[in-house]
């Protein structure tokens, strides 16, 4: 009743589900989850949005900062340095943030041949909504136009 759900699916052995409670706390469940990751996620407070990939979870806090839970060497961990964030999304190799002033932030890494133009999303302005997945990044601007980068661009 008081949960908003986000599901991150990897292969059948790395499945997790995270839920955001109305009180701003987060719950996590799944197979093969590291206990440290679970404790980190369940320790988050004042969370307003969540995002999950097969191997990490992100939490957006009311103050515009982002928390990360996942492997220690994961380059998506860079999200912890973001500020003034309004929205988040996650994929298996990168994370996307939307700032309150409409800019797009990226964290993580892809091999150059897998980037598919994702880095160009940093140049977008006046963005009001974002989404990401293996095939790329999509954004809605304040003028109600859709921008995208990735496969089939």
mmCIF file of C-alpha atoms in Angstrom:
data_model
loop_
_atom_site.group_PDB
_atom_site.id
_atom_site.type_symbol
_atom_site.label_atom_id
_atom_site.label_comp_id
_atom_site.label_asym_id
_atom_site.label_seq_id
_atom_site.Cartn_x
_atom_site.Cartn_y
_atom_site.Cartn_z
ATOM 1 C CA UNK A 1 0.000 0.000 0.000
ATOM 2 C CA UNK A 2 2.683 2.482 0.854
ATOM 3 C CA UNK A 3 5.343 1.246 -1.588
ATOM 4 C CA UNK A 4 6.372 2.526 -5.000
ATOM 5 C CA UNK A 5 8.263 -0.271 -6.719
ATOM 6 C CA UNK A 6 11.251 -0.352 -9.039
ATOM 7 C CA UNK A 7 12.500 -3.619 -10.403
ATOM 8 C CA UNK A 8 15.970 -4.322 -11.700
ATOM 9 C CA UNK A 9 16.337 -7.509 -13.680
ATOM 10 C CA UNK A 10 19.601 -9.045 -14.692
ATOM 11 C CA UNK A 11 19.867 -12.713 -15.401
ATOM 12 C CA UNK A 12 17.743 -15.100 -13.424
ATOM 13 C CA UNK A 13 20.423 -15.338 -10.712
ATOM 14 C CA UNK A 14 20.755 -11.613 -10.093
ATOM 15 C CA UNK A 15 17.266 -10.362 -9.528
ATOM 16 C CA UNK A 16 16.359 -7.579 -7.131
ATOM 17 C CA UNK A 17 13.289 -5.548 -6.309
ATOM 18 C CA UNK A 18 13.425 -2.297 -4.393
ATOM 19 C CA UNK A 19 10.488 -0.438 -2.962
ATOM 20 C CA UNK A 20 10.156 3.155 -1.782
ATOM 21 C CA UNK A 21 7.911 3.654 1.204
ATOM 22 C CA UNK A 22 5.844 6.802 1.718
ATOM 23 C CA UNK A 23 8.001 7.690 4.726
ATOM 24 C CA UNK A 24 11.079 7.973 2.459
ATOM 25 C CA UNK A 25 12.691 4.687 3.475
ATOM 26 C CA UNK A 26 13.570 1.890 1.064
ATOM 27 C CA UNK A 27 13.199 -1.889 1.160
ATOM 28 C CA UNK A 28 15.107 -4.363 -0.996
ATOM 29 C CA UNK A 29 14.674 -8.069 -1.725
ATOM 30 C CA UNK A 30 16.107 -10.496 -4.211
ATOM 31 C CA UNK A 31 18.392 -13.361 -4.984
ATOM 32 C CA UNK A 32 22.136 -13.293 -4.307
ATOM 33 C CA UNK A 33 22.088 -9.801 -2.821
ATOM 34 C CA UNK A 34 25.099 -8.836 -0.785
ATOM 35 C CA UNK A 35 24.172 -8.183 2.855
ATOM 36 C CA UNK A 36 26.185 -4.956 2.834
ATOM 37 C CA UNK A 37 24.163 -3.679 -0.125
ATOM 38 C CA UNK A 38 20.908 -4.558 1.647
ATOM 39 C CA UNK A 39 21.983 -2.738 4.813
ATOM 40 C CA UNK A 40 23.042 0.315 2.812
ATOM 41 C CA UNK A 41 19.747 0.536 0.924
ATOM 42 C CA UNK A 42 17.630 -0.025 3.991
ATOM 43 C CA UNK A 43 19.580 2.718 5.770
ATOM 44 C CA UNK A 44 18.593 5.383 3.240
ATOM 45 C CA UNK A 45 16.250 8.110 4.528
ATOM 46 C CA UNK A 46 14.325 10.991 2.935
ATOM 47 C CA UNK A 47 14.276 9.208 -0.427
ATOM 48 C CA UNK A 48 11.897 10.563 -3.081
ATOM 49 C CA UNK A 49 12.719 8.258 -6.027
ATOM 50 C CA UNK A 50 14.507 4.975 -6.664
ATOM 51 C CA UNK A 51 16.120 3.270 -9.642
ATOM 52 C CA UNK A 52 17.559 -0.216 -9.990
ATOM 53 C CA UNK A 53 19.649 -2.185 -12.426
ATOM 54 C CA UNK A 54 20.571 -5.847 -12.156
ATOM 55 C CA UNK A 55 23.484 -5.109 -9.850
ATOM 56 C CA UNK A 56 22.936 -1.711 -8.248
ATOM 57 C CA UNK A 57 20.335 0.510 -6.642
ATOM 58 C CA UNK A 58 20.079 4.300 -6.626
ATOM 59 C CA UNK A 59 18.129 6.495 -4.243
ATOM 60 C CA UNK A 60 17.289 10.147 -4.873
ATOM 61 C CA UNK A 61 17.010 12.147 -1.663
ATOM 62 C CA UNK A 62 14.797 15.154 -0.973
ATOM 63 C CA UNK A 63 17.885 17.395 -0.831
ATOM 64 C CA UNK A 64 18.804 16.520 -4.454
ATOM 65 C CA UNK A 65 21.645 14.114 -3.645
ATOM 66 C CA UNK A 66 21.863 10.488 -4.797
ATOM 67 C CA UNK A 67 22.880 7.318 -2.940
ATOM 68 C CA UNK A 68 24.415 4.251 -4.571
ATOM 69 C CA UNK A 69 24.470 0.634 -3.447
ATOM 70 C CA UNK A 70 26.386 -1.943 -5.468
ATOM 71 C CA UNK A 71 29.869 -3.250 -6.183
ATOM 72 C CA UNK A 72 32.668 -1.166 -4.673
ATOM 73 C CA UNK A 73 34.541 -0.653 -7.970
ATOM 74 C CA UNK A 74 31.440 0.243 -9.991
ATOM 75 C CA UNK A 75 31.857 3.551 -11.845
ATOM 76 C CA UNK A 76 28.146 4.292 -11.450
ATOM 77 C CA UNK A 77 29.100 5.086 -7.847
ATOM 78 C CA UNK A 78 29.974 8.566 -9.220
ATOM 79 C CA UNK A 79 26.309 9.471 -8.617
ATOM 80 C CA UNK A 80 27.169 10.144 -4.975
ATOM 81 C CA UNK A 81 28.832 13.395 -6.102
ATOM 82 C CA UNK A 82 25.755 14.704 -7.933
ATOM 83 C CA UNK A 83 23.789 17.637 -6.503
ATOM 84 C CA UNK A 84 20.499 19.376 -7.340
ATOM 85 C CA UNK A 85 19.124 16.193 -8.928
ATOM 86 C CA UNK A 86 15.413 15.922 -9.748
ATOM 87 C CA UNK A 87 15.218 12.437 -11.360
ATOM 88 C CA UNK A 88 17.324 9.285 -11.763
ATOM 89 C CA UNK A 89 17.465 6.192 -13.972
ATOM 90 C CA UNK A 90 19.836 3.208 -14.028
ATOM 91 C CA UNK A 91 21.043 0.566 -16.453
ATOM 92 C CA UNK A 92 23.564 -2.245 -16.193
ATOM 93 C CA UNK A 93 26.537 -0.051 -17.157
ATOM 94 C CA UNK A 94 25.505 3.549 -16.534
ATOM 95 C CA UNK A 95 23.197 5.829 -14.554
ATOM 96 C CA UNK A 96 21.434 8.994 -15.673
ATOM 97 C CA UNK A 97 20.456 11.974 -13.568
ATOM 98 C CA UNK A 98 18.327 14.985 -14.372
ATOM 99 C CA UNK A 99 19.191 18.209 -12.566
ATOM 100 C CA UNK A 100 16.576 20.634 -11.327
ATOM 101 C CA UNK A 101 17.668 23.091 -14.029
ATOM 102 C CA UNK A 102 17.148 20.545 -16.845
ATOM 103 C CA UNK A 103 20.665 19.229 -17.475
ATOM 104 C CA UNK A 104 21.543 15.542 -17.903
ATOM 105 C CA UNK A 105 24.224 13.834 -15.792
ATOM 106 C CA UNK A 106 25.891 10.516 -16.594
ATOM 107 C CA UNK A 107 27.836 8.105 -14.392
ATOM 108 C CA UNK A 108 29.337 4.763 -15.236
ATOM 109 C CA UNK A 109 31.193 3.538 -18.235
ATOM 110 C CA UNK A 110 30.761 1.681 -21.444
ATOM 111 C CA UNK A 111 33.407 0.479 -23.814
ATOM 112 C CA UNK A 112 33.663 3.120 -26.582
ATOM 113 C CA UNK A 113 31.984 0.831 -29.114
ATOM 114 C CA UNK A 114 29.040 0.386 -26.720
ATOM 115 C CA UNK A 115 28.575 4.087 -25.887
ATOM 116 C CA UNK A 116 26.138 4.542 -28.795
ATOM 117 C CA UNK A 117 26.248 8.310 -28.375
ATOM 118 C CA UNK A 118 25.078 8.297 -24.749
ATOM 119 C CA UNK A 119 27.694 10.915 -23.842
ATOM 120 C CA UNK A 120 25.902 13.420 -26.111
ATOM 121 C CA UNK A 121 23.034 13.480 -23.614
ATOM 122 C CA UNK A 122 25.227 15.703 -21.412
ATOM 123 C CA UNK A 123 24.728 18.465 -23.997
ATOM 124 C CA UNK A 124 20.933 18.449 -23.699
ATOM 125 C CA UNK A 125 19.223 21.308 -21.881
ATOM 126 C CA UNK A 126 15.679 22.141 -20.810
ATOM 127 C CA UNK A 127 14.961 18.460 -20.056
ATOM 128 C CA UNK A 128 12.005 17.629 -17.796
ATOM 129 C CA UNK A 129 12.032 13.793 -17.811
ATOM 130 C CA UNK A 130 14.564 11.027 -18.520
ATOM 131 C CA UNK A 131 14.706 7.284 -19.097
ATOM 132 C CA UNK A 132 17.509 4.899 -19.961
ATOM 133 C CA UNK A 133 18.066 1.332 -20.994
ATOM 134 C CA UNK A 134 20.482 -0.842 -22.877
ATOM 135 C CA UNK A 135 19.558 0.774 -26.177
ATOM 136 C CA UNK A 136 20.171 4.348 -25.031
ATOM 137 C CA UNK A 137 18.760 7.411 -23.292
ATOM 138 C CA UNK A 138 15.495 9.249 -23.942
ATOM 139 C CA UNK A 139 14.463 12.651 -22.630
ATOM 140 C CA UNK A 140 11.423 14.885 -22.788
ATOM 141 C CA UNK A 141 12.075 18.618 -23.016
ATOM 142 C CA UNK A 142 9.970 21.453 -21.658
ATOM 143 C CA UNK A 143 8.903 22.147 -25.267
ATOM 144 C CA UNK A 144 7.466 18.592 -25.319
ATOM 145 C CA UNK A 145 10.020 17.289 -27.803
ATOM 146 C CA UNK A 146 11.696 13.935 -27.356
ATOM 147 C CA UNK A 147 15.457 13.621 -27.571
ATOM 148 C CA UNK A 148 17.173 10.282 -27.770
ATOM 149 C CA UNK A 149 20.568 8.785 -28.214
ATOM 150 C CA UNK A 150 21.629 5.216 -28.722
ATOM 151 C CA UNK A 151 20.638 2.399 -31.069
ATOM 152 C CA UNK A 152 18.470 3.554 -33.962
ATOM 153 C CA UNK A 153 19.252 7.211 -33.327
#
